[in-house]
Tab-separated table of C-alpha atoms in Angstrom:
chain	number	residue	atom	x	y	z
A	21	MET	CA	-5.223	-8.966	19.765
A	22	GLY	CA	-6.984	-11.143	17.262
A	23	ALA	CA	-7.560	-8.373	14.785
A	24	MET	CA	-3.909	-7.483	14.684
A	25	ARG	CA	-2.771	-11.033	14.190
A	26	GLY	CA	-5.227	-11.528	11.362
A	27	VAL	CA	-3.606	-8.836	9.311
A	28	VAL	CA	-0.605	-10.949	8.519
A	29	ALA	CA	-2.016	-14.440	8.733
A	30	ASP	CA	-2.501	-16.612	5.675
A	31	GLU	CA	-1.032	-14.072	3.251
A	32	PRO	CA	1.362	-15.763	0.812
A	33	PRO	CA	4.488	-13.878	-0.197
A	34	THR	CA	4.233	-11.976	-3.457
A	35	THR	CA	6.883	-11.676	-6.133
A	36	THR	CA	7.580	-8.168	-4.845
A	37	GLU	CA	8.394	-9.530	-1.405
A	38	ALA	CA	10.594	-12.201	-2.918
A	39	ALA	CA	12.426	-9.522	-4.884
A	40	GLY	CA	12.950	-7.568	-1.679
A	41	ARG	CA	14.475	-10.553	0.071
A	42	ALA	CA	16.755	-11.100	-2.916
A	43	LEU	CA	18.418	-7.689	-2.594
A	44	PRO	CA	22.104	-7.889	-1.603
A	45	GLY	CA	23.297	-6.213	1.569
A	46	ALA	CA	24.975	-3.274	-0.198
A	47	ALA	CA	21.785	-2.475	-2.091
A	48	ARG	CA	19.802	-2.524	1.138
A	49	TRP	CA	22.190	-0.075	2.773
A	50	TRP	CA	21.861	2.219	-0.250
A	51	LEU	CA	18.074	1.977	-0.146
A	52	GLY	CA	18.080	2.529	3.621
A	53	ALA	CA	20.095	5.721	3.188
A	54	GLY	CA	17.610	6.879	0.551
A	55	LEU	CA	14.737	6.115	2.905
A	56	VAL	CA	16.311	8.235	5.658
A	57	LEU	CA	17.026	11.111	3.260
A	58	ALA	CA	13.449	11.104	2.019
A	59	ALA	CA	11.998	11.005	5.546
A	60	LEU	CA	14.175	13.941	6.629
A	61	ASN	CA	12.432	16.082	3.997
A	62	LEU	CA	8.804	15.294	4.839
A	63	ARG	CA	8.324	18.004	7.501
A	64	PRO	CA	10.796	20.961	7.153
A	65	ALA	CA	8.456	22.752	4.716
A	66	ILE	CA	5.965	22.894	7.601
A	67	THR	CA	8.114	23.127	10.720
A	68	THR	CA	10.501	25.877	9.533
A	69	LEU	CA	7.601	28.301	9.150
A	70	GLY	CA	6.504	28.367	12.784
A	71	PRO	CA	9.690	29.899	14.274
A	72	LEU	CA	9.827	32.478	11.443
A	73	MET	CA	6.092	33.148	11.121
A	74	ALA	CA	6.316	36.676	12.538
A	75	GLU	CA	9.017	37.655	10.015
A	76	VAL	CA	7.176	35.981	7.131
A	77	ARG	CA	3.930	37.774	7.977
A	78	GLN	CA	5.692	41.119	8.279
A	79	GLY	CA	7.671	40.648	5.087
A	80	LEU	CA	4.658	39.656	2.999
A	81	GLY	CA	2.021	41.727	4.772
A	82	MET	CA	0.225	38.509	5.621
A	83	SER	CA	-2.840	38.650	7.848
A	84	GLY	CA	-3.556	36.156	10.610
A	85	THR	CA	-6.315	34.641	8.501
A	86	VAL	CA	-3.975	33.996	5.578
A	87	ALA	CA	-1.401	32.541	7.984
A	88	GLY	CA	-4.160	30.205	9.100
A	89	VAL	CA	-4.701	29.238	5.466
A	90	LEU	CA	-0.996	28.470	5.228
A	91	THR	CA	-1.128	26.122	8.213
A	92	SER	CA	-4.195	24.393	6.702
A	93	VAL	CA	-2.522	23.684	3.361
A	94	PRO	CA	-0.638	20.541	4.542
A	95	SER	CA	-3.835	18.755	5.541
A	96	LEU	CA	-5.537	19.736	2.284
A	97	CYS	CA	-2.651	18.476	0.159
A	98	PHE	CA	-2.322	15.231	2.113
A	99	ALA	CA	-6.054	14.521	1.858
A	100	LEU	CA	-6.429	15.231	-1.861
A	101	LEU	CA	-3.097	14.124	-3.329
A	102	GLY	CA	-2.102	11.217	-1.096
A	103	PRO	CA	-4.680	8.678	-2.375
A	104	ALA	CA	-3.450	9.045	-5.984
A	105	ALA	CA	0.184	8.242	-5.138
A	106	PRO	CA	-0.055	4.400	-5.006
A	107	ARG	CA	-1.638	4.177	-8.475
A	108	LEU	CA	0.953	6.568	-9.841
A	109	ALA	CA	3.692	4.437	-8.303
A	110	ARG	CA	2.332	1.266	-9.923
A	111	ARG	CA	2.612	2.982	-13.294
A	112	PHE	CA	6.041	4.625	-12.983
A	113	GLY	CA	7.570	2.769	-10.016
A	114	PRO	CA	7.726	4.055	-6.424
A	115	ALA	CA	11.360	5.152	-6.652
A	116	ALA	CA	10.682	7.374	-9.672
A	117	VAL	CA	7.605	8.929	-8.059
A	118	VAL	CA	9.418	9.559	-4.753
A	119	CYS	CA	12.240	11.179	-6.750
A	120	GLY	CA	9.733	13.418	-8.544
A	121	GLY	CA	8.066	14.305	-5.247
A	122	LEU	CA	11.377	15.298	-3.648
A	123	ALA	CA	12.297	17.392	-6.690
A	124	THR	CA	8.936	19.132	-6.317
A	125	VAL	CA	9.666	19.763	-2.637
A	126	ALA	CA	13.055	21.267	-3.528
A	127	ALA	CA	11.537	23.553	-6.174
A	128	GLY	CA	8.767	24.763	-3.888
A	129	LEU	CA	11.098	25.434	-0.949
A	130	ALA	CA	13.654	27.255	-3.114
A	131	LEU	CA	11.143	29.528	-4.847
A	132	ARG	CA	8.489	30.343	-2.249
A	133	PRO	CA	10.496	32.862	-0.160
A	134	PHE	CA	11.086	34.945	-3.302
A	135	ALA	CA	7.554	34.769	-4.708
A	136	GLY	CA	7.019	38.460	-4.006
A	137	GLY	CA	3.539	38.214	-2.520
A	138	THR	CA	1.243	36.281	-0.231
A	139	ALA	CA	-0.586	34.397	-3.001
A	140	GLY	CA	2.672	33.257	-4.610
A	141	PHE	CA	4.079	32.163	-1.263
A	142	LEU	CA	0.966	30.082	-0.602
A	143	LEU	CA	0.947	28.524	-4.063
A	144	LEU	CA	4.609	27.528	-3.911
A	145	SER	CA	4.093	26.161	-0.408
A	146	ALA	CA	1.314	24.007	-1.883
A	147	LEU	CA	3.762	22.834	-4.563
A	148	ALA	CA	6.266	21.692	-1.936
A	149	LEU	CA	3.523	20.068	0.120
A	150	ALA	CA	2.242	18.185	-2.922
A	151	GLY	CA	5.622	16.484	-3.134
A	152	ILE	CA	5.505	15.738	0.584
A	153	ALA	CA	2.021	14.227	0.203
A	154	VAL	CA	3.397	11.743	-2.328
A	155	GLY	CA	6.263	10.834	-0.009
A	156	ASN	CA	3.946	10.405	2.980
A	157	VAL	CA	1.973	7.735	1.183
A	158	LEU	CA	4.813	5.974	-0.641
A	159	MET	CA	7.320	5.573	2.185
A	160	PRO	CA	5.378	2.605	3.665
A	161	VAL	CA	5.118	1.172	0.132
A	162	VAL	CA	8.890	1.465	-0.276
A	163	VAL	CA	9.449	-0.237	3.080
A	164	LYS	CA	7.132	-3.102	2.162
A	165	ARG	CA	8.661	-3.524	-1.290
A	166	TRP	CA	12.362	-3.449	-0.455
A	167	PHE	CA	12.406	-4.492	3.211
A	168	PRO	CA	9.631	-7.113	3.375
A	169	ASP	CA	11.389	-9.127	6.065
A	170	ARG	CA	12.469	-6.023	8.028
A	171	VAL	CA	9.276	-3.967	7.975
A	172	GLY	CA	9.387	-3.143	11.699
A	173	PRO	CA	13.009	-1.939	11.902
A	174	ALA	CA	12.768	-0.107	8.572
A	175	THR	CA	9.579	1.641	9.653
A	176	GLY	CA	11.232	2.596	12.947
A	177	VAL	CA	14.220	4.119	11.143
A	178	TYR	CA	11.904	5.992	8.782
A	179	SER	CA	9.741	7.312	11.652
A	180	MET	CA	12.733	8.472	13.664
A	181	ALA	CA	14.244	10.204	10.622
A	182	LEU	CA	10.936	11.962	9.980
A	183	THR	CA	10.762	13.141	13.600
A	184	ALA	CA	14.413	14.163	13.540
A	185	GLY	CA	13.833	16.200	10.385
A	186	SER	CA	10.918	17.937	12.102
A	187	ALA	CA	12.889	18.735	15.248
A	188	VAL	CA	16.131	19.811	13.562
A	189	SER	CA	14.334	22.085	11.105
A	190	ALA	CA	12.247	23.694	13.854
A	191	ALA	CA	15.293	24.275	16.066
A	192	GLY	CA	17.569	25.356	13.210
A	193	ALA	CA	15.242	27.707	11.322
A	194	VAL	CA	16.102	30.873	13.275
A	195	PRO	CA	19.856	30.188	13.761
A	196	LEU	CA	20.261	29.405	10.058
A	197	ALA	CA	18.405	32.547	9.056
A	198	ASP	CA	20.646	34.601	11.352
A	199	ALA	CA	23.810	32.875	10.124
A	200	LEU	CA	22.955	33.524	6.482
A	201	GLY	CA	22.494	37.208	7.268
A	202	GLY	CA	19.700	37.728	4.784
A	203	GLY	CA	16.635	37.400	6.977
A	204	TRP	CA	13.888	34.844	6.708
A	205	ARG	CA	13.999	34.389	2.913
A	206	PRO	CA	17.353	32.567	2.641
A	207	GLY	CA	16.619	30.956	6.003
A	208	LEU	CA	13.626	29.197	4.445
A	209	ALA	CA	15.144	28.611	0.998
A	210	VAL	CA	18.257	26.840	2.312
A	211	TRP	CA	16.192	23.760	3.237
A	212	SER	CA	15.675	23.099	-0.466
A	213	LEU	CA	19.287	21.885	-0.628
A	214	LEU	CA	18.451	18.928	1.607
A	215	ALA	CA	15.488	18.033	-0.613
A	216	LEU	CA	17.650	18.409	-3.720
A	217	ALA	CA	20.250	16.015	-2.299
A	218	ALA	CA	17.527	13.491	-1.491
A	219	ALA	CA	16.041	13.829	-4.999
A	220	GLY	CA	19.475	13.128	-6.487
A	221	ALA	CA	19.844	9.992	-4.379
A	222	TRP	CA	16.397	8.750	-5.410
A	223	TRP	CA	17.129	9.496	-9.058
A	224	GLY	CA	20.004	7.041	-8.763
A	225	LEU	CA	17.735	4.553	-6.992
A	226	ALA	CA	15.102	4.882	-9.704
A	227	ARG	CA	17.661	4.219	-12.457
A	228	ARG	CA	19.159	1.269	-10.570
A	229	ASN	CA	15.692	-0.163	-9.919
A	230	GLY	CA	14.715	0.241	-13.572
A	231	ARG	CA	17.784	-1.652	-14.761
A	232	ALA	CA	17.500	-4.379	-12.142
A	233	ALA	CA	13.753	-4.990	-12.323
A	234	PRO	CA	13.082	-8.434	-13.791
A	235	ALA	CA	10.436	-8.921	-16.399
A	236	ALA	CA	7.372	-10.365	-14.782
A	237	GLY	CA	3.750	-10.859	-15.558
A	238	PRO	CA	0.874	-9.434	-13.578
A	239	VAL	CA	0.821	-10.388	-9.917
A	240	ARG	CA	-2.498	-11.882	-8.916
A	241	GLU	CA	-3.722	-11.390	-5.387
A	242	ALA	CA	-5.927	-13.893	-3.652
A	243	PRO	CA	-9.586	-12.984	-3.267
A	244	ALA	CA	-10.312	-10.868	-0.188
A	245	PRO	CA	-13.550	-9.842	1.482
A	246	HIS	CA	-15.163	-6.703	0.167
A	247	VAL	CA	-15.355	-4.148	2.967
A	248	ARG	CA	-17.318	-0.927	2.735
A	249	VAL	CA	-15.597	0.983	5.482
A	250	SER	CA	-17.966	3.918	5.098
A	251	ARG	CA	-20.638	1.695	6.698
A	252	SER	CA	-18.494	0.964	9.741
A	253	PRO	CA	-19.025	3.087	12.883
A	254	THR	CA	-15.520	2.157	13.988
A	255	ALA	CA	-14.062	3.494	10.725
A	256	TRP	CA	-15.866	6.798	11.193
A	257	ALA	CA	-14.717	7.029	14.811
A	258	LEU	CA	-11.138	6.416	13.667
A	259	ALA	CA	-11.467	9.079	10.954
A	260	VAL	CA	-12.734	11.628	13.497
A	261	PHE	CA	-9.971	10.709	15.963
A	262	PHE	CA	-7.337	10.937	13.235
A	263	GLY	CA	-8.674	14.287	12.016
A	264	LEU	CA	-8.846	15.899	15.450
A	265	GLN	CA	-5.369	14.755	16.475
A	266	ALA	CA	-4.037	16.053	13.129
A	267	THR	CA	-5.780	19.373	13.794
A	268	GLY	CA	-3.974	19.763	17.112
A	269	ALA	CA	-0.646	18.624	15.661
A	270	TYR	CA	-0.638	21.014	12.698
A	271	ILE	CA	-1.824	23.946	14.789
A	272	THR	CA	0.980	23.184	17.242
A	273	MET	CA	3.598	22.945	14.493
A	274	GLY	CA	2.386	26.136	12.842
A	275	TRP	CA	1.553	28.366	15.806
A	276	LEU	CA	3.290	27.155	18.992
A	277	PRO	CA	6.500	29.162	18.409
A	278	GLN	CA	4.388	32.289	17.851
A	279	ILE	CA	2.469	31.656	21.076
A	280	PHE	CA	5.737	31.517	23.009
A	281	ARG	CA	7.143	34.572	21.225
A	282	ASP	CA	4.050	36.606	22.012
A	283	ALA	CA	4.510	35.596	25.668
A	284	GLY	CA	8.007	37.115	25.672
A	285	VAL	CA	10.126	34.071	24.784
A	286	GLY	CA	12.973	34.727	22.336
A	287	ALA	CA	12.691	33.548	18.732
A	288	GLY	CA	15.550	31.054	19.026
A	289	THR	CA	14.187	29.601	22.261
A	290	ALA	CA	10.700	29.362	20.744
A	291	GLY	CA	12.148	27.277	17.915
A	292	LEU	CA	13.893	25.026	20.436
A	293	LEU	CA	10.624	24.570	22.313
A	294	ALA	CA	8.917	23.509	19.094
A	295	ALA	CA	11.765	21.052	18.495
A	296	VAL	CA	11.316	19.619	22.003
A	297	THR	CA	7.618	19.091	21.288
A	298	MET	CA	8.541	16.998	18.254
A	299	LEU	CA	11.471	15.128	19.821
A	300	VAL	CA	9.274	13.937	22.681
A	301	GLY	CA	7.349	11.949	20.076
A	302	VAL	CA	10.356	9.740	19.228
A	303	PRO	CA	10.272	7.442	22.287
A	304	PHE	CA	6.486	7.476	22.376
A	305	SER	CA	6.347	6.387	18.727
A	306	LEU	CA	8.341	3.315	19.759
A	307	LEU	CA	6.484	2.610	23.024
A	308	LEU	CA	2.826	3.271	22.231
A	309	PRO	CA	2.263	0.480	19.651
A	310	GLY	CA	3.434	-2.147	22.153
A	311	ILE	CA	1.314	-0.679	24.933
A	312	ALA	CA	-1.734	-0.437	22.679
A	313	ALA	CA	-1.423	-4.106	21.701
A	314	ARG	CA	-1.606	-5.173	25.345
A	315	VAL	CA	-4.866	-3.441	26.293
A	316	ARG	CA	-8.381	-4.317	25.244
A	317	ASN	CA	-9.514	-0.756	24.477
A	318	GLN	CA	-6.841	1.560	23.100
A	319	GLY	CA	-9.122	4.513	23.799
A	320	PHE	CA	-7.921	4.578	27.396
A	321	VAL	CA	-4.356	5.089	26.165
A	322	ALA	CA	-5.668	8.014	24.111
A	323	LEU	CA	-7.353	9.420	27.234
A	324	ALA	CA	-3.965	9.606	28.974
A	325	LEU	CA	-2.580	11.569	26.004
A	326	VAL	CA	-5.628	13.858	26.046
A	327	ALA	CA	-5.016	14.570	29.756
A	328	CYS	CA	-1.463	15.672	28.912
A	329	GLY	CA	-2.854	17.906	26.175
A	330	LEU	CA	-5.344	19.546	28.537
A	331	ALA	CA	-2.569	20.214	31.040
A	332	GLY	CA	-0.349	21.672	28.325
A	333	TYR	CA	-3.055	23.996	26.996
A	334	ALA	CA	-3.930	25.106	30.524
A	335	GLY	CA	-0.276	26.036	30.976
A	336	LEU	CA	-0.250	27.995	27.706
A	337	ARG	CA	-3.325	29.886	28.896
A	338	PHE	CA	-2.189	30.846	32.391
A	339	ALA	CA	1.646	30.799	32.397
A	340	PRO	CA	2.954	30.442	28.811
A	341	ALA	CA	6.474	31.741	29.479
A	342	ALA	CA	7.058	30.637	33.080
A	343	GLY	CA	6.508	26.933	32.381
A	344	CYS	CA	7.239	26.891	28.652
A	345	TRP	CA	9.493	23.794	28.745
A	346	ALA	CA	6.918	21.779	30.696
A	347	TRP	CA	4.124	22.784	28.293
A	348	ALA	CA	6.276	21.833	25.302
A	349	VAL	CA	6.867	18.354	26.741
A	350	LEU	CA	3.202	17.841	27.636
A	351	LEU	CA	2.042	18.882	24.162
A	352	GLY	CA	4.659	16.613	22.608
A	353	ILE	CA	3.185	13.690	24.551
A	354	ALA	CA	-0.333	14.698	23.476
A	355	ASN	CA	0.732	14.831	19.814
A	356	SER	CA	1.857	11.201	20.087
A	357	SER	CA	-1.745	10.387	19.236
A	358	PHE	CA	-0.547	10.086	15.630
A	359	PRO	CA	1.377	6.783	16.021
A	360	LEU	CA	-1.440	5.555	18.267
A	361	ALA	CA	-3.964	6.293	15.498
A	362	LEU	CA	-1.846	4.375	12.972
A	363	THR	CA	-1.613	1.434	15.389
A	364	MET	CA	-5.368	1.427	15.905
A	365	ILE	CA	-5.921	1.376	12.136
A	366	GLY	CA	-3.917	-1.856	11.966
A	367	MET	CA	-5.813	-3.380	14.890
A	368	ARG	CA	-9.312	-2.587	13.653
A	369	ALA	CA	-9.060	-4.803	10.541
A	370	ARG	CA	-8.418	-8.537	10.259
A	371	THR	CA	-7.084	-8.642	6.698
A	372	GLY	CA	-4.437	-6.805	4.732
A	373	ALA	CA	-7.068	-5.543	2.279
A	374	GLY	CA	-9.135	-4.261	5.195
A	375	VAL	CA	-6.169	-2.368	6.617
A	376	VAL	CA	-5.490	-0.718	3.247
A	377	ARG	CA	-9.098	0.419	2.857
A	378	LEU	CA	-9.403	1.549	6.470
A	379	SER	CA	-6.126	3.467	6.307
A	380	ALA	CA	-7.117	5.262	3.102
A	381	PHE	CA	-10.556	6.115	4.503
A	382	ALA	CA	-9.439	7.253	7.963
A	383	GLN	CA	-6.516	9.336	6.698
A	384	SER	CA	-8.266	11.005	3.747
A	385	VAL	CA	-11.410	11.842	5.745
A	386	GLY	CA	-9.346	12.752	8.798
A	387	TYR	CA	-7.052	15.144	6.940
A	388	LEU	CA	-10.079	16.821	5.336
A	389	LEU	CA	-11.607	17.274	8.792
A	390	SER	CA	-8.390	18.891	10.003
A	391	VAL	CA	-8.308	21.604	7.314
A	392	PRO	CA	-10.556	24.220	9.033
A	393	GLY	CA	-8.794	24.105	12.422
A	394	PRO	CA	-5.610	26.075	11.633
A	395	LEU	CA	-7.696	28.510	9.564
A	396	LEU	CA	-10.014	29.187	12.495
A	397	VAL	CA	-7.124	29.595	14.927
A	398	GLY	CA	-5.519	32.172	12.621
A	399	ARG	CA	-8.788	34.049	12.313
A	400	LEU	CA	-9.375	34.066	16.088
A	401	TYR	CA	-5.815	35.255	16.694
A	402	GLN	CA	-6.271	38.129	14.248
A	403	ALA	CA	-9.699	39.085	15.604
A	404	THR	CA	-8.776	39.025	19.313
A	405	GLY	CA	-5.088	39.925	19.177
A	406	GLY	CA	-4.255	37.197	21.676
A	407	TRP	CA	-4.219	33.471	22.306
A	408	ASP	CA	-6.915	32.984	24.956
A	409	LEU	CA	-9.693	31.948	22.536
A	410	PRO	CA	-7.465	29.898	20.187
A	411	VAL	CA	-5.999	27.927	23.108
A	412	ALA	CA	-9.488	27.427	24.556
A	413	LEU	CA	-10.610	26.073	21.177
A	414	LEU	CA	-7.698	23.606	21.118
A	415	ALA	CA	-8.570	22.386	24.601
A	416	ALA	CA	-12.244	22.026	23.654
A	417	LEU	CA	-11.398	19.916	20.600
A	418	LEU	CA	-9.733	17.367	22.878
A	419	VAL	CA	-13.157	16.394	24.250
A	420	PRO	CA	-14.622	14.964	20.995
A	421	GLN	CA	-11.160	13.547	20.248
A	422	ALA	CA	-11.328	11.549	23.486
A	423	VAL	CA	-14.856	10.313	22.733
A	424	ALA	CA	-13.892	9.245	19.207
A	425	ALA	CA	-10.789	7.470	20.532
A	426	VAL	CA	-12.774	5.431	23.053
A	427	LEU	CA	-15.275	4.405	20.345
A	428	ALA	CA	-12.521	3.589	17.853
A	429	GLY	CA	-10.486	1.685	20.423
A	430	ARG	CA	-13.106	-1.022	21.051
A	431	ASP	CA	-12.099	-4.572	20.089
A	432	ARG	CA	-13.990	-4.707	16.782
A	433	SER	CA	-13.152	-5.071	13.104
A	434	VAL	CA	-14.384	-3.140	10.094
A	435	GLU	CA	-14.839	-6.434	8.234
A	436	ASP	CA	-17.667	-7.323	10.621
A	437	GLU	CA	-19.248	-3.866	10.562
A	438	GLY	CA	-18.755	-2.990	6.905
A	439	ARG	CA	-19.755	-6.192	5.087
A	440	PRO	CA	-22.576	-5.512	2.612
A	441	ARG	CA	-25.400	-8.052	2.597
A	442	CYS	CA	-26.410	-10.146	-0.425
A	443	GLY	CA	-30.011	-10.844	-1.303
A	444	ASN	CA	-29.963	-14.300	0.323
A	445	GLY	CA	-28.854	-12.891	3.686
A	446	ARG	CA	-25.247	-13.946	3.201
A	447	THR	CA	-22.402	-11.462	2.975
A	448	ASP	CA	-19.977	-10.756	0.167
A	449	TRP	CA	-17.359	-12.264	2.474
A	450	ASP	CA	-19.345	-15.486	2.621
A	451	THR	CA	-19.518	-15.662	-1.167
A	452	GLY	CA	-16.004	-14.432	-1.868
A	453	GLY	CA	-17.526	-11.431	-3.619
A	454	MET	CA	-14.377	-9.410	-4.208
A	455	PRO	CA	-12.873	-9.931	-7.677
A	456	VAL	CA	-9.255	-10.898	-8.153
A	457	MET	CA	-7.188	-7.746	-8.559
A	458	ASP	CA	-4.407	-7.132	-11.020
A	459	THR	CA	-1.663	-5.113	-9.355
A	460	ASN	CA	0.016	-4.431	-12.721
A	461	PRO	CA	-2.665	-2.253	-14.328
A	462	ASP	CA	-3.038	-1.116	-17.887
A	463	PRO	CA	-0.817	1.879	-18.783
A	464	LYS	CA	-3.927	3.960	-19.463
A	465	LYS	CA	-4.846	3.640	-15.787
A	466	GLY	CA	-1.451	5.021	-14.838
A	467	GLN	CA	-1.974	7.928	-17.235
A	468	LYS	CA	-5.338	8.610	-15.632
A	469	ALA	CA	-3.723	8.588	-12.194
A	470	PHE	CA	-1.072	11.015	-13.431
A	471	LEU	CA	-3.743	13.340	-14.805
A	472	THR	CA	-5.694	12.980	-11.553
A	473	ILE	CA	-2.802	14.135	-9.419
A	474	LEU	CA	-2.070	17.042	-11.767
A	475	GLY	CA	-5.713	18.029	-11.681
A	476	ALA	CA	-5.768	17.879	-7.901
A	477	MET	CA	-2.670	20.080	-7.725
A	478	LEU	CA	-4.313	22.602	-10.075
A	479	GLY	CA	-7.497	22.525	-7.990
A	480	ILE	CA	-5.573	23.151	-4.780
A	481	THR	CA	-3.746	26.028	-6.461
A	482	VAL	CA	-7.026	27.673	-7.541
A	483	VAL	CA	-8.670	27.201	-4.123
A	484	ILE	CA	-5.698	28.609	-2.227
A	485	GLY	CA	-5.398	31.524	-4.653
A	486	VAL	CA	-9.060	32.458	-4.195
A	487	ILE	CA	-8.873	32.176	-0.395
A	488	ALA	CA	-5.667	34.207	-0.252
A	489	THR	CA	-7.145	36.908	-2.489
A	490	PHE	CA	-10.260	37.369	-0.373
A	491	ALA	CA	-8.469	37.021	2.966
A	492	SER	CA	-5.740	39.516	2.103
A	493	GLY	CA	-8.297	41.996	0.811
C-alpha cells in the first residue's frame, strides 16, 4: 500500500537511531530483557481482577456499578495520562520514566488489596494503571530508540510478552491465591513482585543510559506537513473503531470470568478460559498486519473478526457453560481487532509525523469513548442480576464497530483529508507550513509535562473517588 510505504520513505536517520545502531550486542540483550520484563507488567493489574472479581466484591462490599467503574479505570488512565508520557521522557529520558512507571505499578499492586475499602481499592488501582499508561506509550519509543534497525522483531517480542503477561496472570490468579492460603488479597498483591523486579532492572538501565549518553546538541527534524487530524473523516472513523474494540476488550478482560462462573464454571477454569481468550491473540497479532497490507480495504478483515465476536456473544447468551472453550476462542479472535487497529493507523498516513498525530488522536479519543462501556455493563448486571442484557449490549456495539472499520479501512490518508487551506487556495503542505521542531526542549517544558501528568493523576483520583462514593451509597 502506498500509504504504508510512505511512512518510512525519505526519512533520514537521526542521531538517536545512530546511537541505537552503535549499541554492542551485550547491551542489546540487556535492553531486550528489560523490554520483556516491562511488557510482562502492562496487563496483570487488569487481568488478575477478572478471575477474582467475585471475591473482591464480597470482601469490599463492592456493588456491580462500582465494579464497572473499576473496569473503566484502565481506559480513563490510558486516555488522560498516555499523551503526556513522550514529553516527560524527553525531559528525563525514557528509561528513567519507564522505571518510575513500573515502580508506581508495584506500589499500587502491593497496596490496593489492603486499602480497607472500595474507594481506596479504586484509587490504588488508578495509581498502578497510571504507571501502566506510561509504559504503554513509551515501549514503542524504547523500541525505536534502542532497536532502530530491528523495530519489527523487537515489537514482536514486546507484543508477545505483553500477551503472555495477560494470559499467565489471568490463568494464575486463582491458583496463586489458593496456594498462598490468604484469599484474594495476597493473591492480588503478589503480582507487585514482578513489577518490582522490572523496576529494578530499568533502574539499572536508566543509570547505564545516563552514563553512556553522549553530549549532543538539539536534534532538528526536517519540515513535515501540518495535518489537522480532527478534520479527517478517516481519523474519526479510526478513533471510533479503536474505542469500540477497546470497549469490548476491557469488558471481556474484566467480566468474562464472572460470566463463566455465574454459568456454573469453576473459578480456576474461568481463569483459564480468560487466558485462552488472550493467548489466541498471539498468532493473530503476527498474522493480521501482513494480511491487512495485502487487501485494499482493511475493513473487510475487521468484518471477519466482528463475525467471530457475534458468534461468541451468541454462545455466551444461549449456552455459556456447554461451549465455553469455543466461545473463549471466538472472543479471542474478535479481540484481535487491537493489532488490526494499530496496523490501520500506520496505513492511513503517508508520513512519520502523520502517523504520530493520527496515533495520538485515535488512541486518546478511542480510549475516552471506551470508558462508559464497562460502567454500563456493571450497572446492567447489578440491575438485572444476569448477563442477558450486558451480552446483548456487547453484540450490539459490534455493529457500529463494523461500520467504523469499513470507513477507516478505505485506501485514504489523513494528510489529504486533514490539510488546512491557506488564503491563496494552497495547503500548508504546499508551502511547507510546519515549523522545524526541536526534539530537545527547554527544561521548563519538561517540568510542565511533569506537572501535567501529576495533575492528571490527581484529577483521576478525585473523579474516581466521587464516583465510588455515590455508587457505593
